[in-house]
Coordinates of C-alpha atoms in Angstrom, one line a residue:
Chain A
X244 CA -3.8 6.2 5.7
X245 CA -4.8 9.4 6.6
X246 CA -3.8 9.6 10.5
X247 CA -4.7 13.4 11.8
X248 CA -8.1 14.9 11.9
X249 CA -8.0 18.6 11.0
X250 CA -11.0 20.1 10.7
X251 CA -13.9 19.6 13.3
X252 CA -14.6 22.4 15.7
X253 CA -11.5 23.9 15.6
X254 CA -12.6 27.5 15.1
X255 CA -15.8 26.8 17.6
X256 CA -16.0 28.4 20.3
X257 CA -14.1 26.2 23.2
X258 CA -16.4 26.3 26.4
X259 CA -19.5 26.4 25.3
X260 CA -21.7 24.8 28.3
X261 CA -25.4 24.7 26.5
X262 CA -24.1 23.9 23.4
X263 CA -26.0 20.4 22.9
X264 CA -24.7 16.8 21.9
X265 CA -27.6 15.9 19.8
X266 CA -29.5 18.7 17.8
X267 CA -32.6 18.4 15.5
X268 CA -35.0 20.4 13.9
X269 CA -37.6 19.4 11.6
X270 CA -35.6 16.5 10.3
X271 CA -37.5 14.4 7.3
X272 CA -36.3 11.7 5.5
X273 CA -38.0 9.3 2.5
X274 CA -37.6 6.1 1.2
X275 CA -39.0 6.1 -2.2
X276 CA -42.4 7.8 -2.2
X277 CA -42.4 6.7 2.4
X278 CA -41.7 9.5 4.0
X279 CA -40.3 7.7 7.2
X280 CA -39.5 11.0 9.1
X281 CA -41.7 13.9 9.1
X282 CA -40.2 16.2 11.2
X283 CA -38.2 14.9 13.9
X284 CA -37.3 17.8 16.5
X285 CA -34.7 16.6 19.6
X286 CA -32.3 18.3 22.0
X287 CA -29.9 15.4 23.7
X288 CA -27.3 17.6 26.2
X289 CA -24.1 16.2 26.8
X290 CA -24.3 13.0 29.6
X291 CA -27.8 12.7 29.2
X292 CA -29.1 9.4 28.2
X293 CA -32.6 10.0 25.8
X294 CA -34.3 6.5 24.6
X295 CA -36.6 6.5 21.8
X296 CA -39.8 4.5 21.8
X297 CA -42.2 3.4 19.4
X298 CA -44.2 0.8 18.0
X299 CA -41.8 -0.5 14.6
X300 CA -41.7 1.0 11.4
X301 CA -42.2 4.5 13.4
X302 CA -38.8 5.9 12.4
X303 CA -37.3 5.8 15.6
X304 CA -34.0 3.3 14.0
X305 CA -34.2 5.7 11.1
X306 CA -33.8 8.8 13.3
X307 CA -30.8 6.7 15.0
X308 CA -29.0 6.3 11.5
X309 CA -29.9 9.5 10.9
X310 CA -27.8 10.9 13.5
X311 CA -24.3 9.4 12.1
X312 CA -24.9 9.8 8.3
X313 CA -26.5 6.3 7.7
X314 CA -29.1 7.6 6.5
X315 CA -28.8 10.8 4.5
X316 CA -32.0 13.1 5.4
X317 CA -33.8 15.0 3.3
X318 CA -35.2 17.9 4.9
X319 CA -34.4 20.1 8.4
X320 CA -31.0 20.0 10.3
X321 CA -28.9 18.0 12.3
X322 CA -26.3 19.1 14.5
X323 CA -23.7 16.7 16.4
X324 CA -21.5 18.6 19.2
X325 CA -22.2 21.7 17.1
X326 CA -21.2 20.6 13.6
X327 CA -24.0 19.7 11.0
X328 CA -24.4 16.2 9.9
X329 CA -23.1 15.4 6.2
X330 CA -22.6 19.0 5.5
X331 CA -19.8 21.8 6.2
X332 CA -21.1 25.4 6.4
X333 CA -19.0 28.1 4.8
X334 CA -20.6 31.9 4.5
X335 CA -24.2 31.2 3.5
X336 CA -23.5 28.0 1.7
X337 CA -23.5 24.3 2.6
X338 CA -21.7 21.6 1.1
X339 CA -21.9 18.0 1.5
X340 CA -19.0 16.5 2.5
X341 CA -17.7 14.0 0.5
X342 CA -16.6 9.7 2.1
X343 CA -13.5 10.4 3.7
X344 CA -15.0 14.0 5.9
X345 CA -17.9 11.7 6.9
X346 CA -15.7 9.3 8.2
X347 CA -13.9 11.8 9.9
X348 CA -16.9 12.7 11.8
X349 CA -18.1 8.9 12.4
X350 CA -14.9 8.5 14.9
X351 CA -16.3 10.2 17.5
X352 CA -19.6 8.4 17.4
X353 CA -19.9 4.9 18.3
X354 CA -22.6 2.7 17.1
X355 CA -23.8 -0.4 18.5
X356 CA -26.7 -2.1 16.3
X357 CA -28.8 -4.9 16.7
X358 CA -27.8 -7.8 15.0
X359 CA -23.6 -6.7 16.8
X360 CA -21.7 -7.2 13.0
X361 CA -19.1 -7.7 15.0
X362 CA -16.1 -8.8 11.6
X363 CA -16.1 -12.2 11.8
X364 CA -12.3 -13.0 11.0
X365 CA -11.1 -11.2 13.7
X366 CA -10.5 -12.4 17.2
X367 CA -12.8 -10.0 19.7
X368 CA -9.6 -8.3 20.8
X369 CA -8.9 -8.2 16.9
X370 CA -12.4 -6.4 16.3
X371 CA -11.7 -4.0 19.3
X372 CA -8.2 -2.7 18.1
X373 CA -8.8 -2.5 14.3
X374 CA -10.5 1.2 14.3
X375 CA -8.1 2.5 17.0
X376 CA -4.7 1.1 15.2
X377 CA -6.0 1.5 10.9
X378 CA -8.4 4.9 11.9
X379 CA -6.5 7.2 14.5
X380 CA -3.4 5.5 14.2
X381 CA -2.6 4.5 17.7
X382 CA 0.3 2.6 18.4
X383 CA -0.9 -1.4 18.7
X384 CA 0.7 -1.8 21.8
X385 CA -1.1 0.8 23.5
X386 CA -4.0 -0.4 21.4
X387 CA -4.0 -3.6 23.1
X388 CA -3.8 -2.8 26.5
X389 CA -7.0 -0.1 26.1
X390 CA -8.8 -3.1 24.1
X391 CA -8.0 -5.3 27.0
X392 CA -8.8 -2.8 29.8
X393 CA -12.3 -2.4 27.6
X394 CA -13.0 -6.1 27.5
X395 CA -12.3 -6.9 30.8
X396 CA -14.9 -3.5 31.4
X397 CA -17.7 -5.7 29.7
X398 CA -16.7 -8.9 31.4
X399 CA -15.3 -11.1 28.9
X400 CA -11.5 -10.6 29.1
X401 CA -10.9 -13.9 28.9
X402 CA -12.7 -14.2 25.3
X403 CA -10.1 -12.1 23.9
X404 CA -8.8 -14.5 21.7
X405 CA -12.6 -16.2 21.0
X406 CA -13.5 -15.6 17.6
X407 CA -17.2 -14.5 17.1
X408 CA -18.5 -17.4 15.8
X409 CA -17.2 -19.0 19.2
X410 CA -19.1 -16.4 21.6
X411 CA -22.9 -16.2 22.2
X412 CA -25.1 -13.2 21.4
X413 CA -25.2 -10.9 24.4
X414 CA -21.4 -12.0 24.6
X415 CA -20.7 -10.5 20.9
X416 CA -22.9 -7.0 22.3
X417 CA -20.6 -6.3 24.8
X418 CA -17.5 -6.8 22.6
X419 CA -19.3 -4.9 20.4
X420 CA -19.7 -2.4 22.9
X421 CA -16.3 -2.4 23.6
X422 CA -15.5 -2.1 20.0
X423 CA -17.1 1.2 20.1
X424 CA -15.6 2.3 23.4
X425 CA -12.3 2.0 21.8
X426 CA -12.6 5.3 19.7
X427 CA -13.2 7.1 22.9
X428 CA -16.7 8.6 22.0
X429 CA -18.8 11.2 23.1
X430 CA -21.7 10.1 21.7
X431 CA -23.0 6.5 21.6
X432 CA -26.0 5.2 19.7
X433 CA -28.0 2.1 20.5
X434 CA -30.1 0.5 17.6
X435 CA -32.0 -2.0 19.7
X436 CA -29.2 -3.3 21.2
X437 CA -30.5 -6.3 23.3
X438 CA -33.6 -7.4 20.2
X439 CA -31.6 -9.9 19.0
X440 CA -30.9 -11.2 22.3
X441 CA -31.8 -14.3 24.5
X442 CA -33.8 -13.2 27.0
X443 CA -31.5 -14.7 29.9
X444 CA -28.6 -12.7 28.6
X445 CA -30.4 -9.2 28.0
X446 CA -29.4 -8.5 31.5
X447 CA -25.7 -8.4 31.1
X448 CA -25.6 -6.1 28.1
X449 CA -28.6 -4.0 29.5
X450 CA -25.6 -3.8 32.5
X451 CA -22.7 -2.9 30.7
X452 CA -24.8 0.0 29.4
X453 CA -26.1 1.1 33.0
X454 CA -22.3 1.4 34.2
X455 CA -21.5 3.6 30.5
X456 CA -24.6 5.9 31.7
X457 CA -23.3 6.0 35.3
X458 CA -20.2 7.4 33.8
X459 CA -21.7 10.2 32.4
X460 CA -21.9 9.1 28.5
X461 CA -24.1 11.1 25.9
X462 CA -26.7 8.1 25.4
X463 CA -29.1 7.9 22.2
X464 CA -30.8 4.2 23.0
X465 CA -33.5 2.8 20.6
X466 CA -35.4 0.3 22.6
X467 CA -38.0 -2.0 23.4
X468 CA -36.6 -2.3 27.6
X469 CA -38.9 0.0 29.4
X470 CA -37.5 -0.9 32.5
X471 CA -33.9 0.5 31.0
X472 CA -35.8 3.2 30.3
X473 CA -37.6 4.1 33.1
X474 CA -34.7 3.1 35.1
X475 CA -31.9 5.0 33.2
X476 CA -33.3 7.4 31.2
X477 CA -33.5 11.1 31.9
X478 CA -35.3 11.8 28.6
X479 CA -38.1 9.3 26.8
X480 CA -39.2 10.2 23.2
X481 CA -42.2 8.1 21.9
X482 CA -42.2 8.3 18.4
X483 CA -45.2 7.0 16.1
X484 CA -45.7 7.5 12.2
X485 CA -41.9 9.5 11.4
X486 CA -43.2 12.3 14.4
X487 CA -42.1 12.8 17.8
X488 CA -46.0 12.0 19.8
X489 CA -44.6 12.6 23.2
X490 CA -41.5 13.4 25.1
X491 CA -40.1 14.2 28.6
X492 CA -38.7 12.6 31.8
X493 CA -39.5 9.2 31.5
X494 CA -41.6 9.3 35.1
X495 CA -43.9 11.3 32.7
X496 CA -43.6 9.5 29.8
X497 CA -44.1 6.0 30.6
X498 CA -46.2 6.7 33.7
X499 CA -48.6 9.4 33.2
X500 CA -48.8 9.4 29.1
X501 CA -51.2 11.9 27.7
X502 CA -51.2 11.1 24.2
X503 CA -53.9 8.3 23.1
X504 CA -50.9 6.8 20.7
X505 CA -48.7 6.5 23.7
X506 CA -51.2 5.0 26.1
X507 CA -52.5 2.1 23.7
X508 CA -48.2 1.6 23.2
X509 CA -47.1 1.2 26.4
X510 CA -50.9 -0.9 27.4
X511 CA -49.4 -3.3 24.7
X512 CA -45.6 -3.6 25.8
X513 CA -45.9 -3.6 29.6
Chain B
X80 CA -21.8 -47.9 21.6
X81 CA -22.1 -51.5 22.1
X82 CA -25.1 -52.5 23.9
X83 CA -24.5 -55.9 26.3
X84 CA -28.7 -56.4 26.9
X85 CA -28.7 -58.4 23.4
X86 CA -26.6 -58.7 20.4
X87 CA -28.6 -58.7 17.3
X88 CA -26.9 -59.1 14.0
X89 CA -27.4 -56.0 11.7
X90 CA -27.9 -57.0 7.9
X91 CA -26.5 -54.2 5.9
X92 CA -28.4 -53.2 2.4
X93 CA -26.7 -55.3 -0.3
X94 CA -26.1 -53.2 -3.2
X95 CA -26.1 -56.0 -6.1
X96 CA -26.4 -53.3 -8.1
X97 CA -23.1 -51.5 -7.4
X98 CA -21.2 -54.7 -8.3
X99 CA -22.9 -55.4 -11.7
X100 CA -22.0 -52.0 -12.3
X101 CA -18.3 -52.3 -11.3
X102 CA -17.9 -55.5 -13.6
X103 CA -19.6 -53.6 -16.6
X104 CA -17.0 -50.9 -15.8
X105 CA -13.9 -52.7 -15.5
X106 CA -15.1 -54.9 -19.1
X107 CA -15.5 -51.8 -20.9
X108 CA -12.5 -50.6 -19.7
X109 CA -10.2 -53.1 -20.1
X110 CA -11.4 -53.7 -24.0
X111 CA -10.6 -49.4 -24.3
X112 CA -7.2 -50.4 -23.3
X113 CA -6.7 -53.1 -25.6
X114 CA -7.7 -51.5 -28.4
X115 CA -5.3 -48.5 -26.9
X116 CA -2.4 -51.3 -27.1
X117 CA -2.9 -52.8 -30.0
X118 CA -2.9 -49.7 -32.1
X119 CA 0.5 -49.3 -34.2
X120 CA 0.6 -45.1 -33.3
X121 CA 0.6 -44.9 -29.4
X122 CA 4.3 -45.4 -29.1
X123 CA 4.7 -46.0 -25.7
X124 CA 8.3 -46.0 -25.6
X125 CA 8.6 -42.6 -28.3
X126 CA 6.4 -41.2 -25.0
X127 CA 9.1 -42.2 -22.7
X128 CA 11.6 -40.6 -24.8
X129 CA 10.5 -36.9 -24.9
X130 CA 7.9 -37.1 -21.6
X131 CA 11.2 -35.4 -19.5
X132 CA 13.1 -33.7 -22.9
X133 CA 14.8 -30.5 -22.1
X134 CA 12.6 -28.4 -25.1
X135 CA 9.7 -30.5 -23.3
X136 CA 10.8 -29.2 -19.9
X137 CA 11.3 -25.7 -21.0
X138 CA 7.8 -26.0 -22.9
X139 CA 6.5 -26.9 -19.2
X140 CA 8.0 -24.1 -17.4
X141 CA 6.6 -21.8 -19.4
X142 CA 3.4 -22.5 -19.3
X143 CA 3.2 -22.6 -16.1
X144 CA 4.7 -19.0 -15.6
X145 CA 2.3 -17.6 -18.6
X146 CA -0.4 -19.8 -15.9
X147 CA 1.1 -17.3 -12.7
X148 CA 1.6 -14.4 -14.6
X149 CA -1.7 -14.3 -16.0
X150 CA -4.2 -15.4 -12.6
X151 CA -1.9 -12.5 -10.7
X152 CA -2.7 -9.9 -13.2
X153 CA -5.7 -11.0 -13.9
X154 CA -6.7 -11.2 -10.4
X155 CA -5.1 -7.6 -9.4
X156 CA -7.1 -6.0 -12.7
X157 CA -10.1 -8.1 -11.5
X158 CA -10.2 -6.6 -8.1
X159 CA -9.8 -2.8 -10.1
X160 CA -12.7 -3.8 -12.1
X161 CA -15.3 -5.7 -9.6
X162 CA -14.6 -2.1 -7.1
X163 CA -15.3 0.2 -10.7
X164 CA -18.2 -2.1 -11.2
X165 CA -19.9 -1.1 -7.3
X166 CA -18.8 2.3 -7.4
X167 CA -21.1 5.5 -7.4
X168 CA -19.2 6.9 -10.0
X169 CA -20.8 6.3 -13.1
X170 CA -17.8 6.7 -15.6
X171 CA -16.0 4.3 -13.7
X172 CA -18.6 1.5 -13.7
X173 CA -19.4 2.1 -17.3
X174 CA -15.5 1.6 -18.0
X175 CA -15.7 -1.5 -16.5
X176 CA -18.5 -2.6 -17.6
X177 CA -17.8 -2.3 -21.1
X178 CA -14.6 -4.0 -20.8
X179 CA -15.9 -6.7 -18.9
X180 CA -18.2 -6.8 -22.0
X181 CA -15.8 -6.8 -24.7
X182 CA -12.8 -9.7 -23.2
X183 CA -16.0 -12.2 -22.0
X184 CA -18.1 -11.4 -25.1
X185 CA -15.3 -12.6 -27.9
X186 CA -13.4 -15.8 -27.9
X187 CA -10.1 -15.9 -26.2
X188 CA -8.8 -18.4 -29.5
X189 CA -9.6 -14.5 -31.0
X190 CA -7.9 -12.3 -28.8
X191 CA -4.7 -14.2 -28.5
X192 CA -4.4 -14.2 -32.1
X193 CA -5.7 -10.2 -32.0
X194 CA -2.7 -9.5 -29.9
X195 CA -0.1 -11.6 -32.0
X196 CA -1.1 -9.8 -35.2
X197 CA -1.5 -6.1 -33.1
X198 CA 1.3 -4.8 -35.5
X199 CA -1.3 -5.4 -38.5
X200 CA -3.3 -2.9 -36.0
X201 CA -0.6 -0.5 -35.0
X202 CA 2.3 -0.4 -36.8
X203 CA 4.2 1.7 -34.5
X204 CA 3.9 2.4 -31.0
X205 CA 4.2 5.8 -30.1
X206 CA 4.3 8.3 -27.2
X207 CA 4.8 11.8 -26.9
X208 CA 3.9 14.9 -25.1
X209 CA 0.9 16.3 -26.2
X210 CA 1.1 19.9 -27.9
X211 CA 4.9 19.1 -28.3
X212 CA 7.3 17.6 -30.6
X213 CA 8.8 15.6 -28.0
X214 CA 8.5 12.3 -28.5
X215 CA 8.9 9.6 -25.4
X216 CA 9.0 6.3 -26.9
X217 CA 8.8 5.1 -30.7
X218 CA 9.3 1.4 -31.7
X219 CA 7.7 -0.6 -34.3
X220 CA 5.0 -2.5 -32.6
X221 CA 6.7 -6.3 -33.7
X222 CA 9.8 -5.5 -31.3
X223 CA 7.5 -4.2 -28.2
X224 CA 4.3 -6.7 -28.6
X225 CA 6.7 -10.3 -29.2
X226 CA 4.9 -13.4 -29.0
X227 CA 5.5 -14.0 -25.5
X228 CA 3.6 -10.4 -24.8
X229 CA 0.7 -10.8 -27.1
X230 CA 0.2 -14.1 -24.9
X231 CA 0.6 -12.5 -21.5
X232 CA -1.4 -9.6 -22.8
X233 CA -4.5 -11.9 -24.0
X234 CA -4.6 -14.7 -21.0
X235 CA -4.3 -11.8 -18.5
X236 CA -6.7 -9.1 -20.0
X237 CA -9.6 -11.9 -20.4
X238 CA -8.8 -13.3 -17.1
X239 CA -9.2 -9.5 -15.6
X240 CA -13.2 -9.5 -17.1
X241 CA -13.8 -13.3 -15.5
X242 CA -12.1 -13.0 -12.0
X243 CA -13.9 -9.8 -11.7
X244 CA -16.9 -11.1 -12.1
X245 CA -16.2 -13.7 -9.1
X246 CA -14.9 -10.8 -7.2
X247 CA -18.1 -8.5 -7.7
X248 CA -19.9 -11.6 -6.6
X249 CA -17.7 -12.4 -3.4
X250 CA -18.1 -8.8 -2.7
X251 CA -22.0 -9.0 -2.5
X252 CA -22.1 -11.8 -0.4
X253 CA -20.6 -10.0 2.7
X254 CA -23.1 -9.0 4.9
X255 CA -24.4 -5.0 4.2
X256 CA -24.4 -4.8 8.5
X257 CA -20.2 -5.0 8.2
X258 CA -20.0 -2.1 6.1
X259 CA -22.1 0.0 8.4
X260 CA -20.0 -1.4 11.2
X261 CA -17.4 0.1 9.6
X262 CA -18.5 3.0 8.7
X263 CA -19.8 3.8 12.2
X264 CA -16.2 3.4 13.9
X265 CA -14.9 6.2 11.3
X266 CA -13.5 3.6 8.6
X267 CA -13.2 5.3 4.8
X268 CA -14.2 3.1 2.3
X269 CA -10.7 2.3 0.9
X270 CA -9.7 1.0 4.5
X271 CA -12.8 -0.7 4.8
X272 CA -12.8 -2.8 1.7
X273 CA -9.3 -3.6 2.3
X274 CA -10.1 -4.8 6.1
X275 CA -13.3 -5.7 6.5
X276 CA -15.1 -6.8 3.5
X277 CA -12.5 -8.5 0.8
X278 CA -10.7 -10.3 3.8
X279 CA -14.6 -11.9 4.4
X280 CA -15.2 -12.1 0.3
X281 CA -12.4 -14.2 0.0
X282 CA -14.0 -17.2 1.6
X283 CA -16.3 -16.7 -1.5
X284 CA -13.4 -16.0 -4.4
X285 CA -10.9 -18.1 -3.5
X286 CA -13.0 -21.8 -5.0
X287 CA -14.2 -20.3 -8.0
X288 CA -10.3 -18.4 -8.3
X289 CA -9.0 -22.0 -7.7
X290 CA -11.1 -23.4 -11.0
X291 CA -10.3 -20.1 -12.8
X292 CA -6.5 -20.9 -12.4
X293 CA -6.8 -24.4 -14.0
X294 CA -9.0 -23.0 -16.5
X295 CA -6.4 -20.9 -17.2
X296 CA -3.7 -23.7 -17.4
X297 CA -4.9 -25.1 -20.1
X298 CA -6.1 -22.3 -21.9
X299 CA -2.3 -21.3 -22.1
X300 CA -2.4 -24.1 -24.9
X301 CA -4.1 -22.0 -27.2
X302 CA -1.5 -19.2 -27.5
X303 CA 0.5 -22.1 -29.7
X304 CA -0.7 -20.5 -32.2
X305 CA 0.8 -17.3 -32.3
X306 CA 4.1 -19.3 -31.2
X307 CA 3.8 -18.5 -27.4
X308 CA 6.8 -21.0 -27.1
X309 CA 4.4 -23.1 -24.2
X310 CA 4.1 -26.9 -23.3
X311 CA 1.8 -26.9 -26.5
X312 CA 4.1 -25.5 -28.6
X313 CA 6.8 -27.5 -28.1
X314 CA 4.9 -30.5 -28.8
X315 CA 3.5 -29.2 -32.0
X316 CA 6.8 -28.3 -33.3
X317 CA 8.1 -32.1 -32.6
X318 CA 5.2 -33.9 -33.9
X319 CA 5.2 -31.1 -37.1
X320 CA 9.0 -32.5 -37.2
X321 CA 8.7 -36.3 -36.9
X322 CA 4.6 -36.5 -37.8
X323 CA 4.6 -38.6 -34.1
X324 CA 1.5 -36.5 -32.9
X325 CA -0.5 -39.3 -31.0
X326 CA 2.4 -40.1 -28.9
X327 CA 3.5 -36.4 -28.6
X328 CA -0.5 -35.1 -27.6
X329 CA -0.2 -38.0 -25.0
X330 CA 2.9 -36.5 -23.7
X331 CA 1.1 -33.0 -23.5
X332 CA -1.5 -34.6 -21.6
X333 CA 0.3 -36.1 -19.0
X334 CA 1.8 -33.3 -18.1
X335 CA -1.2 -31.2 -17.8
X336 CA -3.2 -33.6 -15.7
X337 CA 0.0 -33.4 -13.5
X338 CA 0.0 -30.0 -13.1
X339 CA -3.8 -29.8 -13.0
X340 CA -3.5 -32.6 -10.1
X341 CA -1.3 -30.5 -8.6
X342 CA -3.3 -27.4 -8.4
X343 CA -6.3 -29.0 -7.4
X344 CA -4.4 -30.4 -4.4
X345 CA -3.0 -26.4 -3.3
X346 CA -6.7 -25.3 -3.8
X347 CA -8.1 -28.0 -1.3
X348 CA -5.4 -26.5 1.4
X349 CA -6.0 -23.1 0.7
X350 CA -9.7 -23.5 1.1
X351 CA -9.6 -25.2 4.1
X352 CA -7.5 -22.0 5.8
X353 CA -9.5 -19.3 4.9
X354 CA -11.9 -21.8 6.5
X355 CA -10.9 -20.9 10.0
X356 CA -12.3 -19.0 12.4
X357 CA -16.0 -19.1 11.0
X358 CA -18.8 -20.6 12.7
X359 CA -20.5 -21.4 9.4
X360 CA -18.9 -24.2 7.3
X361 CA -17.8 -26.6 10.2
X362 CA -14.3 -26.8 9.4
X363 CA -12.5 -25.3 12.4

């Protein structure tokens, strides 16, 4: 399999400080005749952690796939760390890029999603090495040690061997988690990572992720936790019907809204 | 469990029923085996005689190669087919659709004898470099496409449309959330079919692959009649001999509801091991 990335930002500029992780503008996306997205406009800098709000159905998982080619959008642009989503530019043209460029592209991105589809016939050390060892091509022996060093990160080094039939939900986030880790991201995305969860063991994932943010990760978090949130945040987005409402430092946000939409929200959650 | 407060007899339910049923059973049975006896043709002893012959035993080995041959390429071109059949590309899915069409839409008593009569077809078989002279390969299409071809051609080609049908399906059951999985840690779709999904899909394929195989066993009788030189085969050409054909079709049988047995027994282990490791299921 194809082991060596070549393309990317090699001809970008090296040290570009302002250049952000997460770009949008005017980003619109239908299913059918919904259009789900109506204009989505974001700015995530690198290390900042930005969690997106909203009631459900308001786009704000959409957006999330959005970012790592998912979804496909249909309108507006989307830039990762400088290079558009789904598309290479060359002269005035753009062209889509085809399976294996997108997958290229995913590496760097690690996903976490709701229900964990974590591969069920592989042990959780199995599920941590299989992207590092089949994608970049790392050695398995170093592959294991990192996978071990990333378990015992998220607390369950001794479920290694534990298939994920055998582990409990919040249990199967963090391996998840670690699953992503493994690709050495700079950009993780959180599709409501705790929703799925017992509410006893939202706490040790909602942890996990606290640490990640302390570390200085680029954060894009779907969520329903305002106390994450408020706690962790820098940057709150509420969205409602496909549009950004209201965004800004979650103090702001979540304790002085001054959008109607965002008030009746957050009367209803907290 | 035992409970030392009181002991209380426990009447079972007495199923009278069963019993009448067993006796009815065993009468019935017992007169079909009389009948079996007394009738001058079964030959008991001309059974014994050519149950372990050597044209016998050769008969059996081949069919249970043709049986091999035909589930791995069938199962290798039904893999190629269920992937064409889910792919974005349209020319590829209507490719395999149409084939899929063609070997499950037509008898396989018809294609087998298709194949053994191709030279009716195609009298040669030819290659050659296009817009030149040169010419690659050129025999008469008897000497390429022998009996033994035509059969292995037939069993595996309509095998191919079947097993990937129970592939497609296998496919489709795993979870759309382990694609995305995938996807999301930088997997290509090659790497992830081969990882992720068919090693999850075969927990689905592999009973239905398991019935497909002894389907295919026996089907292998049927290319007797373009001579595949098979456990059928042999028989016939005895009994065609001798005119002994009731003790000869018992012979036939025997051996395959042995190797049927057999299979059935290497299916039960192999679906208990692809068993492991899911929660679902209970068998750990």
């Amino acid at each position: 399999m194809t082991t060596q990335a070549t393309t990317g930002g090699a001809e970008a500029p090296a040290a570009v400080q302002t250049r952000p992780m997460v770009r949008a503008e005017g980003v619109t996306k239908k299913f059918g005749p919904v259009e789900v997205l109506k204009g989505i406009d974001m700015t995530v800098a690198p290390g900042e952690v930005a969690c997106l709000l909203g009631p459900s159905g308001s786009g704000k998982s959409t957006f999330l796939r959005c970012i790592n080619h998912l979804e496909r959008i249909d309108g507006g642009q989307l830039w990762v760390d400088g290079d558009l989503v789904g598309y290479r530019r060359q002269g005035d043209k753009l062209y889509e890029l085809k399976a294996r460029e997108v997958a290229r592209r995913r590496r760097d991105i690690g996903m976490v999603f709701q229900r964990f589809n974590l591969f069920p016939h592989l042990t959780a050390l199995g599920n941590v090495i299989e992207a590092p060892v089949r994608v970049l091509g790392t050695p398995r022996d170093r592959a294991r040690a990192e996978a071990s060093a990333l378990l015992e990160r998220v607390g369950l080094a001794e479920k290694a061997n534990s298939y994920p039939g055998q582990l409990s939900g919040g249990q199967q986030q963090r391996v998840a988690i670690a699953r992503a880790l493994a690709m050495h991201p700079k950009l993780m995305l959180f599709d409501e990572p705790t929703s799925a969860l017992d509410p006893e063991l939202v706490g040790d994932v909602l942890d996990v992720m606290k640490s990640l943010a302390a570390d200085g990760m680029t954060m894009v978090v779907v969520t329903h936790e305002m106390g994450f949130a408020r706690e962790v945040a820098d940057s709150v987005a509420f969205l409602d019907g496909g549009v950004v409402v209201e965004s800004g430092p979650p103090g702001e946000v979540l304790g002085n809204p001054t959008h109607a939409r965002t008030r009746a929200f957050l009367d209803k959650v907290l | 469990m035992t409970s030392d407060t009181e002991t209380v007899r426990v009447v079972p339910v007495r199923h009278y029923g069963r019993w009448l049923t067993a006796i009815l059973v065993v009468g019935v049975a017992a007169l079909f085996l009389r009948a079996l006896l007394d009738s001058p043709n079964l030959e008991p002893a001309t059974i014994g005689e050519y149950l372990f012959k050597d044209y016998i035993l050769d008969g059996v080995v081949t069919t249970l190669w043709l049986t091999l041959l035909a589930m791995v390429l069938g199962t290798v071109g039904g893999v190629l087919l269920a992937v064409m059949r889910l792919s974005a590309n349209p020319v590829l899915r209507g490719v395999s659709w149409a084939f899929i069409w063609i070997f499950r839409g037509t008898p396989l008593l018809v294609q087998i004898i298709f194949f053994g009569f191709l030279g009716a077809l195609f009298p040669r078989i030819t290659f050659s470099l296009p817009f030149t002279d040169l010419v690659l390969f050129d025999k008469p299409t008897s000497v390429v496409v022998t009996g033994t071809v035509a059969a292995v051609l037939a069993l595996s080609l309509n095998e191919m449309a079947y097993a990937a049908e129970v592939i497609r399906g296998g496919i489709l059951a795993v979870d759309a959330g382990q694609t995305e999985a995938a996807a999301a840690l930088g997997m290509s779709p090659a790497l992830t079919l081969r990882r992720v999904v068919l090693p999850q899909a075969m927990r689905v394929i592999i009973p239905p692959m398991g019935n497909e195989t002894i389907t295919m066993l026996k089907s292998t009788a049927l290319v007797s009649i373009i001579a595949g030189r098979d456990l059928m085969t042999a028989v016939q050409t005895v009994y065609q001999g001798n005119y002994k054909v009731i003790p000869l079709l018992v012979v036939a049988a025997i051996w395959y509801l042995a190797l049927v047995s057999l299979l059935s027994a290497g299916q039960w282990a192999i679906e208990r091991r692809f068993g492991r490791g899911f929660a679902r299921g209970g068998v750990r």
